[in-house]
Amino acid sequence: MSSRFPGTPRRAALALTTAALALTALPATAGAASGPDPLARYHQQRLTWKSCVLGPDDTTGRELEQAGARCADVTVPLDYSDPGGRTITVAFSRIRAADTGRRVGPLLLNGGGPGGRTLGDPPWVRKAMKDVGARYDVVGVDPRFVGRSTPLDCRWPTGSAFRSAGGDRAGFDRMTALAQDLAERCRTHAGDMLPHATTRNTARDLDVVRAALGERRISYLGYSYGSYLGEVYATMFPGRTDRVVLDGVIDPERYGPRLLRGTERANRRALEGWASWAAARDEVHGLGRTRGEVLAAVERVRRAAARSPLRLGGHRVDEHVLPVVVFNGLSQHHDVAYGDFARSVRDMLRAAEAQRVTPSPWLAGVLDFMLTGTDSTYGSAQTAILCADGAAPRDPEVYWRDVQRTRALDPLFAPVTHNINPCAFWDRPREHPTPVRADLPALLVNATGDPRTGYDGARAVRARWSSSRLVTLRGADQHAVYGVYGVPCVDDTVNAYLATGRLPARDVDCEAPERG
């Protein structure tokens, strides 16, 4: 996940219950059984390649075009149990291999979310791959209902369902009403799509992309939620993966509508690291000369928002939104992200002092995302996927007890990570989650201080997959590492694996450079 909450590694930033799930009989793998392929019309479709530029203001399209990419759509079933029924489209881009004599094949990408767009990612991934990138077709797929694929839009007044429970029962009750309202909006405006917004169906779509490209196997690079998608794809379609890299690794045993539970400590550690950075730059940001003083400034903002909403431009930031703003500021461990967050805290301090404030660009973007419907499609798709993948507790009292139990340990983050969300009011999933395979020779990458997909998740997957290897970045509170954080030890290890197909002989430890 990332700076867009929960997020993706390139954009501003979830434990399953044991409740019984209603099941729909669906094929585990496309065409796995003998006899006619029920998905033949999809597997054998011809692709029409076109320019990725949609118009004069399409910066993503221009970046793709400059990198030599072309775009295409595949048609897939809305419901794989009814392949002759309604269809939707899945959009993707491709930068073709230049070194055709040593071509490995396609490298399919997923940048996380869930709900994050990936179609625009091949240029920067191709750059991160250095020389080995010339040997791959680098393919960015917008998952079903995301980006340029057939959209799912609940027409929300927000880009995210996540909020803090606030400080008392009245605040929690307000958030319960909000979650119920958001769920009802989805049922009203996208009810026919909601049951099909699953990771299992997204994996099925990836296999249609594979077949339509004429490939027997794919390599895969997935970040954050994309690591879970990769785990599911490799399980559902054994033998169809070549080289697999999972960065920001999700433990499949913990994936579900409440995956953020348990990340409080990592986020608190990231906040403290940022506070030390800001204290060393007090002459620039004016938040305090020690880490304690900077953390006290954040606490003053939290308490002020709890008393009365902060006025920031045209927005009002209350006790439900303020902690999510802080959460958003803590996934990237570098000077630019830290500086953006420091300016935002300064803006909020001034607002707490009743000053007239025009929010800085990063904060303005987060507030537009949280408090307007501009990014309704992002939050709609993200929530639909999480809710369709696994059942959440339906009794609000479960969430209230969790918030109350954890609030004393972390009054800023725990009311966010344990709060109720629309999945409490969702229809039951149609399929069980995928029991992820027992082993896979994959390369796993994680920072020890990752505040989104905690390092414990990477260690759990490494223990389960004995033939995998784990690249650990120590000393960084960073979400998404390869090609993002700029550590040669990590990038070179991943590129060597992509070049040779051989995993390191043992796990690899890398040290983060001193930053600031």
Short mmCIF file of C-alpha atoms in Angstrom, two decimals:
data_model
loop_
_atom_site.label_atom_id
_atom_site.label_comp_id
_atom_site.label_asym_id
_atom_site.label_seq_id
_atom_site.Cartn_x
_atom_site.Cartn_y
_atom_site.Cartn_z
CA MET A 1 0.00 0.00 0.00
CA SER A 2 1.40 3.51 0.09
CA SER A 3 1.03 7.20 0.56
CA ARG A 4 -2.49 7.22 -0.85
CA PHE A 5 -4.28 5.44 1.94
CA PRO A 6 -4.07 2.47 1.89
CA GLY A 7 -2.35 3.24 -1.39
CA THR A 8 0.10 2.24 -4.04
CA PRO A 9 3.85 2.84 -4.26
CA ARG A 10 3.61 5.59 -6.86
CA ARG A 11 0.56 7.48 -5.59
CA ALA A 12 -0.69 9.44 -2.54
CA ALA A 13 -1.84 6.28 0.04
CA LEU A 14 -5.87 -4.48 5.19
CA ALA A 15 -7.45 -10.67 8.89
CA LEU A 16 -10.20 -12.74 7.53
CA THR A 17 -13.08 -13.82 9.78
CA THR A 18 -14.25 -17.38 10.03
CA ALA A 19 -17.81 -16.52 9.01
CA ALA A 20 -19.27 -18.91 6.50
CA LEU A 21 -19.32 -17.62 2.92
CA ALA A 22 -21.85 -18.40 0.25
CA LEU A 23 -20.13 -20.03 -2.70
CA THR A 24 -20.49 -19.83 -6.45
CA ALA A 25 -18.93 -22.70 -8.39
CA LEU A 26 -16.18 -21.21 -10.51
CA PRO A 27 -13.30 -22.85 -12.37
CA ALA A 28 -10.03 -22.70 -10.43
CA THR A 29 -7.98 -22.29 -13.58
CA ALA A 30 -9.06 -21.27 -17.02
CA GLY A 31 -9.18 -24.27 -19.31
CA ALA A 32 -7.65 -26.58 -16.69
CA ALA A 33 -10.15 -29.35 -17.29
CA SER A 34 -10.07 -31.57 -20.33
CA GLY A 35 -12.48 -30.83 -23.14
CA PRO A 36 -13.49 -27.53 -24.74
CA ASP A 37 -12.17 -24.36 -23.17
CA PRO A 38 -15.18 -22.41 -21.82
CA LEU A 39 -13.08 -19.23 -22.06
CA ALA A 40 -11.80 -19.82 -25.59
CA ARG A 41 -13.41 -16.68 -26.97
CA TYR A 42 -11.47 -14.64 -24.41
CA HIS A 43 -8.18 -16.51 -24.60
CA GLN A 44 -8.10 -16.35 -28.38
CA GLN A 45 -9.22 -12.75 -28.87
CA ARG A 46 -7.15 -10.54 -31.12
CA LEU A 47 -5.66 -7.43 -29.61
CA THR A 48 -5.93 -4.02 -31.21
CA TRP A 49 -2.91 -1.93 -30.26
CA LYS A 50 -3.35 1.83 -30.20
CA SER A 51 -1.87 5.03 -28.88
CA CYS A 52 -2.04 5.37 -25.09
CA VAL A 53 -2.80 9.11 -25.37
CA LEU A 54 -6.45 9.90 -24.71
CA GLY A 55 -6.28 13.66 -25.21
CA PRO A 56 -4.16 16.79 -24.88
CA ASP A 57 -4.21 16.71 -21.07
CA ASP A 58 -3.33 13.03 -20.74
CA THR A 59 0.10 13.15 -19.06
CA THR A 60 0.08 9.40 -18.38
CA GLY A 61 -0.56 8.70 -22.04
CA ARG A 62 2.22 11.03 -23.13
CA GLU A 63 4.69 9.41 -20.74
CA LEU A 64 3.77 6.02 -22.12
CA GLU A 65 4.07 7.19 -25.70
CA GLN A 66 7.49 8.73 -25.04
CA ALA A 67 8.62 5.39 -23.60
CA GLY A 68 7.46 3.55 -26.72
CA ALA A 69 4.40 1.95 -25.15
CA ARG A 70 1.18 0.99 -26.89
CA CYS A 71 -2.15 0.24 -25.26
CA ALA A 72 -4.88 -2.36 -25.75
CA ASP A 73 -8.01 -3.72 -24.09
CA VAL A 74 -9.09 -7.29 -23.46
CA THR A 75 -12.67 -8.41 -23.06
CA VAL A 76 -13.35 -10.58 -20.00
CA PRO A 77 -16.50 -12.00 -18.41
CA LEU A 78 -18.02 -9.96 -15.65
CA ASP A 79 -18.90 -13.29 -14.00
CA TYR A 80 -16.55 -16.18 -14.77
CA SER A 81 -19.25 -18.69 -13.80
CA ASP A 82 -21.25 -17.31 -16.75
CA PRO A 83 -18.64 -16.79 -19.52
CA GLY A 84 -21.38 -16.31 -22.11
CA GLY A 85 -22.94 -13.44 -20.20
CA ARG A 86 -22.12 -9.79 -19.68
CA THR A 87 -18.58 -8.67 -20.44
CA ILE A 88 -16.28 -5.87 -19.26
CA THR A 89 -12.93 -4.59 -20.50
CA VAL A 90 -9.49 -4.59 -18.90
CA ALA A 91 -7.01 -2.01 -20.16
CA PHE A 92 -3.24 -2.42 -20.28
CA SER A 93 -0.08 -0.95 -21.77
CA ARG A 94 3.07 -2.59 -23.08
CA ILE A 95 6.63 -1.56 -23.77
CA ARG A 96 7.97 -4.30 -26.02
CA ALA A 97 11.32 -5.97 -25.51
CA ALA A 98 14.11 -4.37 -27.52
CA ASP A 99 16.55 -7.28 -27.09
CA THR A 100 14.46 -9.81 -28.96
CA GLY A 101 17.31 -12.31 -29.20
CA ARG A 102 17.38 -12.70 -25.41
CA ARG A 103 13.74 -11.96 -24.72
CA VAL A 104 12.43 -13.53 -21.50
CA GLY A 105 8.75 -12.74 -22.01
CA PRO A 106 6.14 -10.42 -20.50
CA LEU A 107 6.52 -8.89 -17.03
CA LEU A 108 3.04 -8.02 -15.74
CA LEU A 109 2.81 -5.30 -13.12
CA ASN A 110 0.46 -4.41 -10.29
CA GLY A 111 1.14 -1.28 -8.25
CA GLY A 112 -1.14 -2.05 -5.30
CA GLY A 113 -4.14 -0.42 -3.70
CA PRO A 114 -6.37 -2.28 -4.08
CA GLY A 115 -7.83 0.17 -6.54
CA GLY A 116 -4.53 1.56 -7.78
CA ARG A 117 -3.89 2.18 -11.45
CA THR A 118 -0.96 0.35 -13.04
CA LEU A 119 -1.32 1.05 -16.76
CA GLY A 120 1.00 4.06 -16.44
CA ASP A 121 3.78 2.23 -14.56
CA PRO A 122 5.85 0.53 -17.31
CA PRO A 123 8.08 3.57 -18.05
CA TRP A 124 9.44 3.92 -14.51
CA VAL A 125 9.64 0.16 -13.96
CA ARG A 126 11.47 -0.24 -17.26
CA LYS A 127 13.94 2.41 -16.09
CA ALA A 128 14.44 0.63 -12.73
CA MET A 129 15.18 -2.62 -14.57
CA LYS A 130 18.18 -1.01 -16.31
CA ASP A 131 19.71 -3.26 -19.01
CA VAL A 132 17.54 -6.27 -18.20
CA GLY A 133 14.43 -4.25 -19.09
CA ALA A 134 15.26 -4.60 -22.77
CA ARG A 135 14.64 -8.35 -22.48
CA TYR A 136 11.05 -8.03 -21.27
CA ASP A 137 7.73 -6.83 -22.56
CA VAL A 138 6.81 -4.62 -19.59
CA VAL A 139 3.02 -4.69 -19.19
CA GLY A 140 0.96 -2.47 -16.88
CA VAL A 141 -2.59 -3.72 -16.28
CA ASP A 142 -5.38 -1.60 -14.80
CA PRO A 143 -7.35 -4.24 -12.85
CA ARG A 144 -11.05 -4.68 -13.46
CA PHE A 145 -13.05 -1.62 -12.37
CA VAL A 146 -9.89 0.52 -12.05
CA GLY A 147 -8.48 3.31 -14.19
CA ARG A 148 -9.05 2.79 -17.90
CA SER A 149 -10.75 -0.56 -17.40
CA THR A 150 -14.54 -0.73 -17.05
CA PRO A 151 -15.10 1.54 -14.03
CA LEU A 152 -16.94 0.91 -10.80
CA ASP A 153 -18.18 4.13 -9.24
CA CYS A 154 -20.41 4.31 -6.16
CA ARG A 155 -20.65 8.11 -6.53
CA TRP A 156 -19.11 8.78 -3.16
CA PRO A 157 -18.35 12.24 -1.76
CA THR A 158 -14.87 10.93 -0.86
CA GLY A 159 -11.99 8.96 -2.34
CA SER A 160 -11.59 6.80 0.76
CA ALA A 161 -13.88 4.92 3.14
CA PHE A 162 -11.29 5.10 5.90
CA ARG A 163 -11.78 7.45 8.84
CA SER A 164 -10.86 7.64 12.50
CA ALA A 165 -13.52 6.59 14.98
CA GLY A 166 -12.96 9.83 16.87
CA GLY A 167 -12.73 10.29 20.61
CA ASP A 168 -16.09 9.11 21.91
CA ARG A 169 -19.13 6.96 21.19
CA ALA A 170 -20.93 9.78 19.39
CA GLY A 171 -18.04 10.06 16.94
CA PHE A 172 -17.97 6.29 16.38
CA ASP A 173 -21.72 6.32 15.75
CA ARG A 174 -21.23 9.03 13.12
CA MET A 175 -18.64 6.87 11.38
CA THR A 176 -20.95 3.86 11.55
CA ALA A 177 -23.63 5.89 9.80
CA LEU A 178 -21.09 7.04 7.21
CA ALA A 179 -19.93 3.47 6.53
CA GLN A 180 -23.53 2.33 6.13
CA ASP A 181 -24.27 5.21 3.77
CA LEU A 182 -21.23 4.47 1.61
CA ALA A 183 -22.21 0.81 1.40
CA GLU A 184 -25.73 1.75 0.37
CA ARG A 185 -24.45 4.10 -2.32
CA CYS A 186 -22.43 1.21 -3.76
CA ARG A 187 -25.43 -1.08 -3.67
CA THR A 188 -27.49 1.58 -5.46
CA HIS A 189 -25.04 2.66 -8.13
CA ALA A 190 -22.88 -0.44 -8.73
CA GLY A 191 -24.72 -3.34 -7.13
CA ASP A 192 -24.49 -5.54 -10.23
CA MET A 193 -20.68 -5.31 -10.22
CA LEU A 194 -19.91 -5.61 -6.51
CA PRO A 195 -19.97 -9.43 -6.26
CA HIS A 196 -17.41 -9.68 -9.07
CA ALA A 197 -14.83 -7.18 -7.77
CA THR A 198 -12.61 -9.90 -6.31
CA THR A 199 -8.90 -10.60 -6.35
CA ARG A 200 -9.69 -14.08 -7.70
CA ASN A 201 -11.46 -12.51 -10.69
CA THR A 202 -8.60 -10.06 -11.17
CA ALA A 203 -6.23 -13.04 -11.27
CA ARG A 204 -8.50 -14.67 -13.86
CA ASP A 205 -8.33 -11.46 -15.88
CA LEU A 206 -4.53 -11.51 -15.76
CA ASP A 207 -4.62 -15.00 -17.20
CA VAL A 208 -6.81 -13.79 -20.04
CA VAL A 209 -4.22 -11.08 -20.70
CA ARG A 210 -1.51 -13.76 -20.72
CA ALA A 211 -3.41 -15.88 -23.23
CA ALA A 212 -4.36 -12.94 -25.44
CA LEU A 213 -0.67 -11.99 -25.58
CA GLY A 214 0.05 -15.50 -26.84
CA GLU A 215 2.25 -16.38 -23.88
CA ARG A 216 2.52 -19.68 -22.02
CA ARG A 217 3.88 -18.05 -18.85
CA ILE A 218 4.25 -14.58 -17.38
CA SER A 219 6.71 -13.00 -15.01
CA TYR A 220 5.20 -10.74 -12.38
CA LEU A 221 6.12 -7.73 -10.25
CA GLY A 222 3.59 -6.76 -7.59
CA TYR A 223 3.76 -4.08 -4.93
CA SER A 224 1.76 -4.03 -1.71
CA TYR A 225 -1.75 -5.35 -2.50
CA GLY A 226 -0.14 -6.45 -5.75
CA SER A 227 1.87 -8.96 -3.71
CA TYR A 228 -1.39 -10.59 -2.60
CA LEU A 229 -2.67 -10.60 -6.17
CA GLY A 230 0.56 -12.33 -7.21
CA GLU A 231 0.16 -14.94 -4.45
CA VAL A 232 -3.38 -15.63 -5.62
CA TYR A 233 -2.49 -15.78 -9.32
CA ALA A 234 0.40 -18.20 -8.72
CA THR A 235 -1.94 -20.41 -6.68
CA MET A 236 -4.86 -20.40 -9.11
CA PHE A 237 -2.69 -20.85 -12.20
CA PRO A 238 0.22 -23.11 -11.24
CA GLY A 239 2.89 -23.45 -13.90
CA ARG A 240 2.01 -20.16 -15.56
CA THR A 241 4.50 -17.97 -13.71
CA ASP A 242 8.17 -17.55 -14.50
CA ARG A 243 9.98 -14.94 -12.36
CA VAL A 244 7.98 -13.47 -9.49
CA VAL A 245 8.93 -10.40 -7.43
CA LEU A 246 6.70 -9.29 -4.55
CA ASP A 247 7.59 -5.97 -2.89
CA GLY A 248 5.82 -4.85 0.30
CA VAL A 249 4.63 -8.36 1.07
CA ILE A 250 1.18 -9.10 2.46
CA ASP A 251 0.74 -12.20 4.60
CA PRO A 252 -2.30 -13.87 2.96
CA GLU A 253 -3.43 -15.07 6.39
CA ARG A 254 -3.91 -11.42 7.38
CA TYR A 255 -5.41 -10.06 4.17
CA GLY A 256 -9.00 -8.86 4.30
CA PRO A 257 -11.27 -5.90 5.04
CA ARG A 258 -9.40 -5.13 8.30
CA LEU A 259 -5.82 -5.57 7.14
CA LEU A 260 -4.68 -2.30 8.70
CA ARG A 261 -5.07 -3.68 12.21
CA GLY A 262 -1.67 -4.20 13.75
CA THR A 263 0.12 -1.47 11.79
CA GLU A 264 -0.08 1.08 14.61
CA ARG A 265 3.41 0.40 15.95
CA ALA A 266 5.06 0.71 12.53
CA ASN A 267 3.21 3.94 11.83
CA ARG A 268 4.15 5.34 15.23
CA ARG A 269 7.78 4.45 14.53
CA ALA A 270 7.57 6.15 11.14
CA LEU A 271 6.03 9.24 12.75
CA GLU A 272 8.88 9.36 15.26
CA GLY A 273 11.45 9.02 12.49
CA TRP A 274 9.87 11.89 10.59
CA ALA A 275 9.75 13.95 13.79
CA SER A 276 13.50 13.52 14.27
CA TRP A 277 14.04 14.65 10.67
CA ALA A 278 11.81 17.71 11.16
CA ALA A 279 13.53 18.61 14.45
CA ALA A 280 16.86 18.74 12.64
CA ARG A 281 15.27 21.30 10.29
CA ASP A 282 13.48 23.47 12.80
CA GLU A 283 14.82 26.60 11.12
CA VAL A 284 12.90 25.58 7.98
CA HIS A 285 9.69 24.09 9.36
CA GLY A 286 9.40 25.55 12.84
CA LEU A 287 7.84 22.47 14.42
CA GLY A 288 10.30 22.07 17.30
CA ARG A 289 13.97 21.49 17.98
CA THR A 290 13.60 17.97 19.37
CA ARG A 291 11.66 14.91 18.34
CA GLY A 292 9.51 15.29 21.43
CA GLU A 293 8.63 18.87 20.56
CA VAL A 294 7.64 17.92 17.01
CA LEU A 295 5.49 15.03 18.24
CA ALA A 296 3.87 17.43 20.72
CA ALA A 297 3.00 19.71 17.78
CA VAL A 298 1.24 16.82 16.04
CA GLU A 299 -0.63 16.05 19.26
CA ARG A 300 -1.73 19.69 19.53
CA VAL A 301 -3.17 19.45 16.03
CA ARG A 302 -4.99 16.22 16.91
CA ARG A 303 -6.52 17.72 20.04
CA ALA A 304 -7.50 20.93 18.24
CA ALA A 305 -9.30 18.99 15.48
CA ALA A 306 -11.12 16.99 18.17
CA ARG A 307 -12.43 20.23 19.72
CA SER A 308 -13.46 21.91 16.48
CA PRO A 309 -12.79 21.23 12.77
CA LEU A 310 -9.73 22.99 11.37
CA ARG A 311 -10.40 25.37 8.48
CA LEU A 312 -7.96 24.73 5.63
CA GLY A 313 -8.93 26.53 2.45
CA GLY A 314 -12.42 25.37 1.60
CA HIS A 315 -12.16 22.22 3.72
CA ARG A 316 -12.98 21.41 7.33
CA VAL A 317 -10.69 18.82 8.92
CA ASP A 318 -12.20 17.15 11.97
CA GLU A 319 -11.15 14.37 14.37
CA HIS A 320 -12.21 11.73 11.84
CA VAL A 321 -10.12 13.08 8.95
CA LEU A 322 -7.05 14.52 10.67
CA PRO A 323 -5.54 11.14 11.72
CA VAL A 324 -5.94 9.84 8.16
CA VAL A 325 -4.06 12.88 6.86
CA VAL A 326 -1.20 12.00 9.22
CA PHE A 327 -1.37 8.35 8.15
CA ASN A 328 -1.10 9.44 4.52
CA GLY A 329 2.11 11.33 5.24
CA LEU A 330 4.05 8.32 6.50
CA SER A 331 4.72 5.77 3.77
CA GLN A 332 7.72 7.30 1.97
CA HIS A 333 11.04 7.78 3.78
CA HIS A 334 12.80 10.56 1.91
CA ASP A 335 13.32 14.32 2.06
CA VAL A 336 10.63 15.29 -0.45
CA ALA A 337 7.85 13.33 1.25
CA TYR A 338 9.04 14.38 4.70
CA GLY A 339 9.10 18.02 3.62
CA ASP A 340 5.60 17.84 2.18
CA PHE A 341 4.31 16.36 5.42
CA ALA A 342 6.15 18.94 7.57
CA ARG A 343 4.60 21.81 5.62
CA SER A 344 1.20 20.19 6.07
CA VAL A 345 1.62 19.88 9.83
CA ARG A 346 2.64 23.53 9.91
CA ASP A 347 -0.49 24.44 7.93
CA MET A 348 -2.65 22.52 10.38
CA LEU A 349 -0.97 24.16 13.37
CA ARG A 350 -1.73 27.57 11.94
CA ALA A 351 -5.34 26.52 11.34
CA ALA A 352 -5.50 25.33 14.94
CA GLU A 353 -4.50 28.87 15.93
CA ALA A 354 -7.47 30.21 13.93
CA GLN A 355 -5.24 31.61 11.17
CA ARG A 356 -6.47 31.79 7.60
CA VAL A 357 -4.64 28.99 5.75
CA THR A 358 -4.30 28.03 2.11
CA PRO A 359 -3.07 24.43 2.32
CA SER A 360 0.23 23.49 0.68
CA PRO A 361 -0.02 21.39 -2.50
CA TRP A 362 0.43 17.96 -0.89
CA LEU A 363 -2.12 18.69 1.84
CA ALA A 364 -4.55 20.22 -0.65
CA GLY A 365 -4.37 17.01 -2.70
CA VAL A 366 -5.02 14.79 0.30
CA LEU A 367 -7.96 16.92 1.40
CA ASP A 368 -9.46 16.94 -2.08
CA PHE A 369 -9.08 13.15 -2.10
CA MET A 370 -10.66 12.71 1.33
CA LEU A 371 -13.35 15.40 1.27
CA THR A 372 -14.62 15.59 -2.32
CA GLY A 373 -15.91 13.10 -4.86
CA THR A 374 -13.03 13.68 -7.28
CA ASP A 375 -11.56 10.22 -6.57
CA SER A 376 -14.82 8.39 -5.90
CA THR A 377 -13.83 5.64 -8.33
CA TYR A 378 -10.64 4.91 -6.34
CA GLY A 379 -12.38 4.49 -3.00
CA SER A 380 -15.29 2.65 -4.61
CA ALA A 381 -13.09 0.04 -6.30
CA GLN A 382 -10.79 -0.32 -3.30
CA THR A 383 -13.66 -0.96 -0.93
CA ALA A 384 -15.51 -3.24 -3.35
CA ILE A 385 -12.43 -5.46 -3.68
CA LEU A 386 -11.75 -5.66 0.04
CA CYS A 387 -15.39 -6.40 0.85
CA ALA A 388 -15.79 -8.99 -1.92
CA ASP A 389 -12.60 -10.80 -0.95
CA GLY A 390 -13.55 -11.64 2.62
CA ALA A 391 -16.30 -11.19 5.18
CA ALA A 392 -16.05 -8.54 7.88
CA PRO A 393 -17.77 -8.52 11.28
CA ARG A 394 -21.27 -7.14 10.91
CA ASP A 395 -21.87 -6.02 14.50
CA PRO A 396 -20.68 -2.44 15.11
CA GLU A 397 -19.96 -3.36 18.72
CA VAL A 398 -17.04 -5.54 17.56
CA TYR A 399 -15.34 -2.47 16.11
CA TRP A 400 -16.21 -0.23 19.04
CA ARG A 401 -14.67 -2.71 21.50
CA ASP A 402 -11.53 -2.96 19.34
CA VAL A 403 -11.20 0.83 19.19
CA GLN A 404 -11.68 1.20 22.93
CA ARG A 405 -9.24 -1.63 23.70
CA THR A 406 -6.44 -0.16 21.57
CA ARG A 407 -7.07 3.57 21.95
CA ALA A 408 -4.90 3.93 25.06
CA LEU A 409 -1.94 2.34 23.25
CA ASP A 410 -2.15 4.76 20.34
CA PRO A 411 -4.88 7.45 20.39
CA LEU A 412 -3.85 8.72 16.94
CA PHE A 413 -3.63 5.58 14.79
CA ALA A 414 -5.62 2.85 16.58
CA PRO A 415 -9.01 4.57 16.05
CA VAL A 416 -8.21 4.49 12.31
CA THR A 417 -6.88 0.96 11.97
CA HIS A 418 -9.63 -0.63 14.10
CA ASN A 419 -12.56 1.51 12.94
CA ILE A 420 -15.69 0.25 11.23
CA ASN A 421 -15.86 0.42 7.42
CA PRO A 422 -18.49 -0.25 4.73
CA CYS A 423 -17.65 -3.97 4.60
CA ALA A 424 -19.68 -4.33 7.82
CA PHE A 425 -22.75 -3.53 5.70
CA TRP A 426 -21.78 -5.45 2.53
CA ASP A 427 -23.35 -8.56 1.06
CA ARG A 428 -21.46 -11.76 1.90
CA PRO A 429 -18.68 -12.73 -0.55
CA ARG A 430 -19.61 -15.32 -3.16
CA GLU A 431 -16.33 -17.22 -2.98
CA HIS A 432 -13.97 -18.30 -0.26
CA PRO A 433 -10.59 -16.53 -0.29
CA THR A 434 -7.84 -18.45 -2.05
CA PRO A 435 -5.82 -20.74 0.25
CA VAL A 436 -2.43 -19.57 -1.03
CA ARG A 437 -0.08 -22.31 -2.21
CA ALA A 438 2.44 -23.86 0.16
CA ASP A 439 5.56 -22.80 -1.72
CA LEU A 440 6.75 -20.66 -4.60
CA PRO A 441 10.30 -19.75 -5.69
CA ALA A 442 9.78 -15.99 -5.60
CA LEU A 443 11.88 -12.98 -4.63
CA LEU A 444 10.34 -11.07 -1.71
CA VAL A 445 11.31 -7.49 -0.86
CA ASN A 446 10.43 -5.53 2.28
CA ALA A 447 11.74 -2.72 4.47
CA THR A 448 11.88 -3.43 8.19
CA GLY A 449 10.00 -0.21 8.98
CA ASP A 450 7.31 -0.48 6.29
CA PRO A 451 4.25 1.22 7.84
CA ARG A 452 1.75 -0.28 5.36
CA THR A 453 2.76 -3.90 4.75
CA GLY A 454 4.71 -4.70 7.88
CA TYR A 455 7.94 -6.66 7.80
CA ASP A 456 6.30 -9.49 9.78
CA GLY A 457 4.18 -10.22 6.69
CA ALA A 458 7.24 -10.70 4.52
CA ARG A 459 8.82 -12.97 7.12
CA ALA A 460 5.61 -15.03 7.35
CA VAL A 461 5.48 -15.56 3.58
CA ARG A 462 9.21 -16.38 3.51
CA ALA A 463 8.67 -19.03 6.20
CA ARG A 464 5.78 -20.53 4.22
CA TRP A 465 7.63 -20.44 0.89
CA SER A 466 10.87 -22.23 1.69
CA SER A 467 12.15 -21.95 -1.89
CA SER A 468 11.72 -18.17 -1.93
CA ARG A 469 14.29 -15.61 -0.88
CA LEU A 470 13.79 -12.39 1.10
CA VAL A 471 15.58 -9.12 0.40
CA THR A 472 15.39 -7.01 3.57
CA LEU A 473 16.00 -3.27 3.60
CA ARG A 474 17.02 -2.38 7.13
CA GLY A 475 16.72 1.07 8.64
CA ALA A 476 14.00 2.54 6.42
CA ASP A 477 10.36 3.36 7.22
CA GLN A 478 9.58 2.84 3.55
CA HIS A 479 6.70 1.27 1.68
CA ALA A 480 7.75 -0.13 -1.72
CA VAL A 481 11.48 -0.39 -2.29
CA TYR A 482 12.54 -1.74 -5.68
CA GLY A 483 12.87 1.08 -8.18
CA VAL A 484 11.29 3.50 -5.72
CA TYR A 485 13.72 4.03 -2.84
CA GLY A 486 16.96 3.96 -4.80
CA VAL A 487 19.11 1.42 -2.92
CA PRO A 488 21.54 -0.34 -5.29
CA CYS A 489 21.74 -3.41 -3.04
CA VAL A 490 18.00 -4.01 -3.49
CA ASP A 491 17.67 -2.94 -7.11
CA ASP A 492 20.72 -4.91 -8.27
CA THR A 493 19.51 -8.07 -6.49
CA VAL A 494 16.10 -7.86 -8.13
CA ASN A 495 17.58 -7.12 -11.55
CA ALA A 496 20.02 -10.03 -11.30
CA TYR A 497 17.08 -12.36 -10.60
CA LEU A 498 15.07 -10.92 -13.48
CA ALA A 499 18.10 -11.36 -15.76
CA THR A 500 19.00 -14.94 -14.84
CA GLY A 501 15.91 -16.47 -13.26
CA ARG A 502 18.14 -17.63 -10.40
CA LEU A 503 17.28 -16.61 -6.86
CA PRO A 504 20.08 -15.61 -4.49
CA ALA A 505 21.65 -18.53 -2.65
CA ARG A 506 20.38 -17.08 0.63
CA ASP A 507 18.34 -14.18 1.93
CA VAL A 508 19.87 -10.75 1.33
CA ASP A 509 20.20 -7.94 3.86
CA CYS A 510 20.59 -4.34 2.62
CA GLU A 511 21.18 -1.24 4.68
CA ALA A 512 19.31 2.00 4.01
CA PRO A 513 21.57 5.01 3.46
CA GLU A 514 21.55 7.87 5.91
CA ARG A 515 18.90 10.35 4.78
CA GLY A 516 19.12 13.86 6.10
#
